[in-house]
PDB file of N, CA and C in Angstrom:
ATOM      1  N   MET A  37      -0.547   7.904  -3.272  1.00  0.00           N
ATOM      2  CA  MET A  37      -0.440   8.025  -1.831  1.00  0.00           C
ATOM      3  C   MET A  37       0.160   6.725  -1.294  1.00  0.00           C
ATOM      4  N   SER A  38       1.147   6.861  -0.447  1.00  0.00           N
ATOM      5  CA  SER A  38       1.815   5.679   0.100  1.00  0.00           C
ATOM      6  C   SER A  38       1.047   5.111   1.287  1.00  0.00           C
ATOM      7  N   LEU A  39       1.387   3.882   1.644  1.00  0.00           N
ATOM      8  CA  LEU A  39       0.783   3.240   2.808  1.00  0.00           C
ATOM      9  C   LEU A  39       1.059   4.076   4.060  1.00  0.00           C
ATOM     10  N   LEU A  40       2.283   4.566   4.195  1.00  0.00           N
ATOM     11  CA  LEU A  40       2.644   5.371   5.354  1.00  0.00           C
ATOM     12  C   LEU A  40       1.778   6.632   5.430  1.00  0.00           C
ATOM     13  N   THR A  41       1.605   7.306   4.312  1.00  0.00           N
ATOM     14  CA  THR A  41       0.792   8.527   4.293  1.00  0.00           C
ATOM     15  C   THR A  41      -0.647   8.232   4.671  1.00  0.00           C
ATOM     16  N   MET A  42      -1.193   7.132   4.160  1.00  0.00           N
ATOM     17  CA  MET A  42      -2.569   6.777   4.498  1.00  0.00           C
ATOM     18  C   MET A  42      -2.707   6.484   5.994  1.00  0.00           C
ATOM     19  N   VAL A  43      -1.772   5.716   6.544  1.00  0.00           N
ATOM     20  CA  VAL A  43      -1.828   5.378   7.965  1.00  0.00           C
ATOM     21  C   VAL A  43      -1.664   6.638   8.812  1.00  0.00           C
ATOM     22  N   GLN A  44      -0.759   7.516   8.421  1.00  0.00           N
ATOM     23  CA  GLN A  44      -0.561   8.760   9.165  1.00  0.00           C
ATOM     24  C   GLN A  44      -1.830   9.622   9.146  1.00  0.00           C
ATOM     25  N   THR A  45      -2.484   9.706   8.006  1.00  0.00           N
ATOM     26  CA  THR A  45      -3.714  10.480   7.889  1.00  0.00           C
ATOM     27  C   THR A  45      -4.810   9.907   8.778  1.00  0.00           C
ATOM     28  N   ILE A  46      -4.956   8.596   8.771  1.00  0.00           N
ATOM     29  CA  ILE A  46      -5.960   7.934   9.612  1.00  0.00           C
ATOM     30  C   ILE A  46      -5.664   8.194  11.078  1.00  0.00           C
ATOM     31  N   CYS A  47      -4.393   8.086  11.475  1.00  0.00           N
ATOM     32  CA  CYS A  47      -4.023   8.321  12.871  1.00  0.00           C
ATOM     33  C   CYS A  47      -4.323   9.758  13.280  1.00  0.00           C
ATOM     34  N   LEU A  48      -4.052  10.709  12.406  1.00  0.00           N
ATOM     35  CA  LEU A  48      -4.372  12.107  12.704  1.00  0.00           C
ATOM     36  C   LEU A  48      -5.868  12.292  12.908  1.00  0.00           C
ATOM     37  N   GLU A  49      -6.665  11.682  12.033  1.00  0.00           N
ATOM     38  CA  GLU A  49      -8.117  11.825  12.122  1.00  0.00           C
ATOM     39  C   GLU A  49      -8.690  11.171  13.374  1.00  0.00           C
ATOM     40  N   LEU A  50      -8.049  10.109  13.845  1.00  0.00           N
ATOM     41  CA  LEU A  50      -8.533   9.391  15.023  1.00  0.00           C
ATOM     42  C   LEU A  50      -7.895   9.874  16.323  1.00  0.00           C
ATOM     43  N   GLY A  51      -6.957  10.808  16.219  1.00  0.00           N
ATOM     44  CA  GLY A  51      -6.292  11.314  17.415  1.00  0.00           C
ATOM     45  C   GLY A  51      -5.272  10.352  17.992  1.00  0.00           C
ATOM     46  N   LEU A  52      -4.711   9.502  17.143  1.00  0.00           N
ATOM     47  CA  LEU A  52      -3.696   8.543  17.578  1.00  0.00           C
ATOM     48  C   LEU A  52      -2.302   9.095  17.318  1.00  0.00           C
ATOM     49  N   THR A  53      -1.310   8.504  17.949  1.00  0.00           N
ATOM     50  CA  THR A  53       0.073   8.875  17.685  1.00  0.00           C
ATOM     51  C   THR A  53       0.402   8.572  16.231  1.00  0.00           C
ATOM     52  N   VAL A  54       0.996   9.544  15.546  1.00  0.00           N
ATOM     53  CA  VAL A  54       1.310   9.394  14.125  1.00  0.00           C
ATOM     54  C   VAL A  54       2.630   8.637  13.979  1.00  0.00           C
ATOM     55  N   PRO A  55       2.616   7.503  13.273  1.00  0.00           N
ATOM     56  CA  PRO A  55       3.834   6.700  13.134  1.00  0.00           C
ATOM     57  C   PRO A  55       4.776   7.262  12.074  1.00  0.00           C
ATOM     58  N   THR A  56       6.041   6.890  12.179  1.00  0.00           N
ATOM     59  CA  THR A  56       7.030   7.245  11.158  1.00  0.00           C
ATOM     60  C   THR A  56       7.315   6.066  10.231  1.00  0.00           C
ATOM     61  N   VAL A  57       6.915   4.871  10.659  1.00  0.00           N
ATOM     62  CA  VAL A  57       7.046   3.654   9.845  1.00  0.00           C
ATOM     63  C   VAL A  57       5.782   2.824  10.018  1.00  0.00           C
ATOM     64  N   VAL A  58       5.515   1.992   9.026  1.00  0.00           N
ATOM     65  CA  VAL A  58       4.343   1.108   9.116  1.00  0.00           C
ATOM     66  C   VAL A  58       4.768  -0.349   9.080  1.00  0.00           C
ATOM     67  N   THR A  59       5.544  -0.718   8.086  1.00  0.00           N
ATOM     68  CA  THR A  59       5.836  -2.138   7.859  1.00  0.00           C
ATOM     69  C   THR A  59       6.607  -2.794   8.994  1.00  0.00           C
ATOM     70  N   THR A  60       7.425  -2.041   9.711  1.00  0.00           N
ATOM     71  CA  THR A  60       8.197  -2.630  10.812  1.00  0.00           C
ATOM     72  C   THR A  60       7.691  -2.175  12.170  1.00  0.00           C
ATOM     73  N   SER A  61       6.533  -1.523  12.200  1.00  0.00           N
ATOM     74  CA  SER A  61       5.983  -1.006  13.448  1.00  0.00           C
ATOM     75  C   SER A  61       5.551  -2.139  14.374  1.00  0.00           C
ATOM     76  N   SER A  62       5.798  -1.949  15.669  1.00  0.00           N
ATOM     77  CA  SER A  62       5.330  -2.922  16.659  1.00  0.00           C
ATOM     78  C   SER A  62       4.041  -2.426  17.324  1.00  0.00           C
ATOM     79  N   ASP A  63       3.588  -1.221  16.951  1.00  0.00           N
ATOM     80  CA  ASP A  63       2.354  -0.646  17.492  1.00  0.00           C
ATOM     81  C   ASP A  63       1.157  -1.411  16.936  1.00  0.00           C
ATOM     82  N   GLN A  64       0.369  -2.002  17.818  1.00  0.00           N
ATOM     83  CA  GLN A  64      -0.755  -2.834  17.391  1.00  0.00           C
ATOM     84  C   GLN A  64      -1.780  -2.050  16.574  1.00  0.00           C
ATOM     85  N   GLN A  65      -2.024  -0.791  16.923  1.00  0.00           N
ATOM     86  CA  GLN A  65      -2.993   0.009  16.176  1.00  0.00           C
ATOM     87  C   GLN A  65      -2.510   0.288  14.765  1.00  0.00           C
ATOM     88  N   VAL A  66      -1.228   0.569  14.608  1.00  0.00           N
ATOM     89  CA  VAL A  66      -0.650   0.814  13.288  1.00  0.00           C
ATOM     90  C   VAL A  66      -0.742  -0.458  12.447  1.00  0.00           C
ATOM     91  N   ARG A  67      -0.433  -1.583  13.050  1.00  0.00           N
ATOM     92  CA  ARG A  67      -0.506  -2.856  12.324  1.00  0.00           C
ATOM     93  C   ARG A  67      -1.946  -3.170  11.907  1.00  0.00           C
ATOM     94  N   GLN A  68      -2.912  -2.857  12.779  1.00  0.00           N
ATOM     95  CA  GLN A  68      -4.315  -3.102  12.467  1.00  0.00           C
ATOM     96  C   GLN A  68      -4.784  -2.191  11.333  1.00  0.00           C
ATOM     97  N   ILE A  69      -4.398  -0.929  11.362  1.00  0.00           N
ATOM     98  CA  ILE A  69      -4.769  -0.010  10.293  1.00  0.00           C
ATOM     99  C   ILE A  69      -4.185  -0.483   8.967  1.00  0.00           C
ATOM    100  N   ALA A  70      -2.926  -0.909   8.975  1.00  0.00           N
ATOM    101  CA  ALA A  70      -2.294  -1.413   7.751  1.00  0.00           C
ATOM    102  C   ALA A  70      -3.032  -2.650   7.235  1.00  0.00           C
ATOM    103  N   ALA A  71      -3.437  -3.527   8.129  1.00  0.00           N
ATOM    104  CA  ALA A  71      -4.170  -4.732   7.725  1.00  0.00           C
ATOM    105  C   ALA A  71      -5.519  -4.369   7.114  1.00  0.00           C
ATOM    106  N   LEU A  72      -6.198  -3.394   7.708  1.00  0.00           N
ATOM    107  CA  LEU A  72      -7.486  -2.958   7.166  1.00  0.00           C
ATOM    108  C   LEU A  72      -7.320  -2.321   5.786  1.00  0.00           C
ATOM    109  N   LEU A  73      -6.276  -1.544   5.605  1.00  0.00           N
ATOM    110  CA  LEU A  73      -6.019  -0.939   4.291  1.00  0.00           C
ATOM    111  C   LEU A  73      -5.692  -2.006   3.249  1.00  0.00           C
ATOM    112  N   ASN A  74      -4.907  -3.006   3.643  1.00  0.00           N
ATOM    113  CA  ASN A  74      -4.591  -4.095   2.715  1.00  0.00           C
ATOM    114  C   ASN A  74      -5.850  -4.863   2.320  1.00  0.00           C
ATOM    115  N   ARG A  75      -6.712  -5.115   3.288  1.00  0.00           N
ATOM    116  CA  ARG A  75      -7.958  -5.825   2.999  1.00  0.00           C
ATOM    117  C   ARG A  75      -8.829  -5.016   2.039  1.00  0.00           C
ATOM    118  N   GLU A  76      -8.925  -3.729   2.276  1.00  0.00           N
ATOM    119  CA  GLU A  76      -9.727  -2.874   1.399  1.00  0.00           C
ATOM    120  C   GLU A  76      -9.139  -2.829  -0.008  1.00  0.00           C
ATOM    121  N   GLY A  77      -7.818  -2.787  -0.106  1.00  0.00           N
ATOM    122  CA  GLY A  77      -7.167  -2.807  -1.419  1.00  0.00           C
ATOM    123  C   GLY A  77      -7.478  -4.083  -2.185  1.00  0.00           C
ATOM    124  N   LYS A  78      -7.444  -5.209  -1.497  1.00  0.00           N
ATOM    125  CA  LYS A  78      -7.773  -6.485  -2.137  1.00  0.00           C
ATOM    126  C   LYS A  78      -9.237  -6.522  -2.567  1.00  0.00           C
ATOM    127  N   THR A  79     -10.113  -5.965  -1.732  1.00  0.00           N
ATOM    128  CA  THR A  79     -11.540  -5.909  -2.065  1.00  0.00           C
ATOM    129  C   THR A  79     -11.762  -5.080  -3.325  1.00  0.00           C
ATOM    130  N   LEU A  80     -11.099  -3.936  -3.413  1.00  0.00           N
ATOM    131  CA  LEU A  80     -11.229  -3.089  -4.598  1.00  0.00           C
ATOM    132  C   LEU A  80     -10.733  -3.804  -5.861  1.00  0.00           C
ATOM    133  N   CYS A  81      -9.651  -4.546  -5.718  1.00  0.00           N
ATOM    134  CA  CYS A  81      -9.121  -5.295  -6.870  1.00  0.00           C
ATOM    135  C   CYS A  81     -10.095  -6.366  -7.334  1.00  0.00           C
ATOM    136  N   ASP A  82     -10.756  -7.012  -6.381  1.00  0.00           N
ATOM    137  CA  ASP A  82     -11.675  -8.091  -6.719  1.00  0.00           C
ATOM    138  C   ASP A  82     -13.002  -7.592  -7.283  1.00  0.00           C
ATOM    139  N   GLU A  83     -13.409  -6.370  -6.920  1.00  0.00           N
ATOM    140  CA  GLU A  83     -14.721  -5.865  -7.322  1.00  0.00           C
ATOM    141  C   GLU A  83     -14.755  -5.253  -8.719  1.00  0.00           C
ATOM    142  N   ALA A  84     -13.624  -4.912  -9.266  1.00  0.00           N
ATOM    143  CA  ALA A  84     -13.607  -4.238 -10.558  1.00  0.00           C
ATOM    144  C   ALA A  84     -12.842  -5.061 -11.588  1.00  0.00           C
ATOM    145  N   ASP A  85     -13.187  -4.859 -12.825  1.00  0.00           N
ATOM    146  CA  ASP A  85     -12.485  -5.523 -13.924  1.00  0.00           C
ATOM    147  C   ASP A  85     -11.378  -4.581 -14.395  1.00  0.00           C
ATOM    148  N   TRP A  86     -10.293  -4.554 -13.615  1.00  0.00           N
ATOM    149  CA  TRP A  86      -9.206  -3.638 -13.888  1.00  0.00           C
ATOM    150  C   TRP A  86      -8.403  -4.108 -15.098  1.00  0.00           C
ATOM    151  N   PRO A  87      -8.004  -3.192 -15.973  1.00  0.00           N
ATOM    152  CA  PRO A  87      -7.161  -3.591 -17.104  1.00  0.00           C
ATOM    153  C   PRO A  87      -5.760  -3.952 -16.605  1.00  0.00           C
ATOM    154  N   LYS A  88      -5.149  -4.890 -17.271  1.00  0.00           N
ATOM    155  CA  LYS A  88      -3.792  -5.269 -16.892  1.00  0.00           C
ATOM    156  C   LYS A  88      -2.821  -4.233 -17.446  1.00  0.00           C
ATOM    157  N   LEU A  89      -1.881  -3.855 -16.616  1.00  0.00           N
ATOM    158  CA  LEU A  89      -0.867  -2.894 -17.030  1.00  0.00           C
ATOM    159  C   LEU A  89       0.396  -3.664 -17.386  1.00  0.00           C
ATOM    160  N   VAL A  90       0.439  -4.124 -18.619  1.00  0.00           N
ATOM    161  CA  VAL A  90       1.555  -4.936 -19.079  1.00  0.00           C
ATOM    162  C   VAL A  90       2.125  -4.296 -20.338  1.00  0.00           C
ATOM    163  N   LYS A  91       3.430  -4.126 -20.352  1.00  0.00           N
ATOM    164  CA  LYS A  91       4.098  -3.581 -21.524  1.00  0.00           C
ATOM    165  C   LYS A  91       5.369  -4.393 -21.730  1.00  0.00           C
ATOM    166  N   THR A  92       5.577  -4.861 -22.941  1.00  0.00           N
ATOM    167  CA  THR A  92       6.745  -5.670 -23.261  1.00  0.00           C
ATOM    168  C   THR A  92       7.817  -4.792 -23.880  1.00  0.00           C
ATOM    169  N   GLN A  93       9.027  -4.974 -23.433  1.00  0.00           N
ATOM    170  CA  GLN A  93      10.168  -4.226 -23.972  1.00  0.00           C
ATOM    171  C   GLN A  93      11.250  -5.212 -24.362  1.00  0.00           C
ATOM    172  N   THR A  94      12.044  -4.825 -25.349  1.00  0.00           N
ATOM    173  CA  THR A  94      13.194  -5.618 -25.757  1.00  0.00           C
ATOM    174  C   THR A  94      14.450  -4.820 -25.432  1.00  0.00           C
ATOM    175  N   ILE A  95      15.387  -5.479 -24.756  1.00  0.00           N
ATOM    176  CA  ILE A  95      16.639  -4.832 -24.396  1.00  0.00           C
ATOM    177  C   ILE A  95      17.761  -5.583 -25.111  1.00  0.00           C
ATOM    178  N   THR A  96      18.550  -4.834 -25.859  1.00  0.00           N
ATOM    179  CA  THR A  96      19.688  -5.419 -26.564  1.00  0.00           C
ATOM    180  C   THR A  96      20.954  -5.049 -25.806  1.00  0.00           C
ATOM    181  N   THR A  97      21.726  -6.045 -25.445  1.00  0.00           N
ATOM    182  CA  THR A  97      22.961  -5.780 -24.711  1.00  0.00           C
ATOM    183  C   THR A  97      24.162  -6.048 -25.605  1.00  0.00           C
ATOM    184  N   VAL A  98      25.265  -5.391 -25.283  1.00  0.00           N
ATOM    185  CA  VAL A  98      26.496  -5.565 -26.026  1.00  0.00           C
ATOM    186  C   VAL A  98      27.546  -6.066 -25.052  1.00  0.00           C
ATOM    187  N   SER A  99      28.257  -7.094 -25.420  1.00  0.00           N
ATOM    188  CA  SER A  99      29.275  -7.681 -24.559  1.00  0.00           C
ATOM    189  C   SER A  99      30.295  -6.622 -24.141  1.00  0.00           C
ATOM    190  N   GLY A 100      30.569  -6.577 -22.842  1.00  0.00           N
ATOM    191  CA  GLY A 100      31.581  -5.651 -22.330  1.00  0.00           C
ATOM    192  C   GLY A 100      31.029  -4.309 -21.897  1.00  0.00           C
ATOM    193  N   THR A 101      29.725  -4.091 -22.050  1.00  0.00           N
ATOM    194  CA  THR A 101      29.165  -2.806 -21.588  1.00  0.00           C
ATOM    195  C   THR A 101      28.109  -3.023 -20.554  1.00  0.00           C
TER     196      THR A 101
END
């Protein structure tokens, strides 16, 4: 679920105007909802011992391609 979808869902549930953008929005309520979601995301990251999603790949390139 994207940030936009989450903000739109929250706005629908609260009876607020549903935004079409979040990151460049000048609407104070949209900005506040985005800030609250970011804070909650950081809290979730800090509370759990999440495994790192790291995968190493080797890429071989050929000159001229």
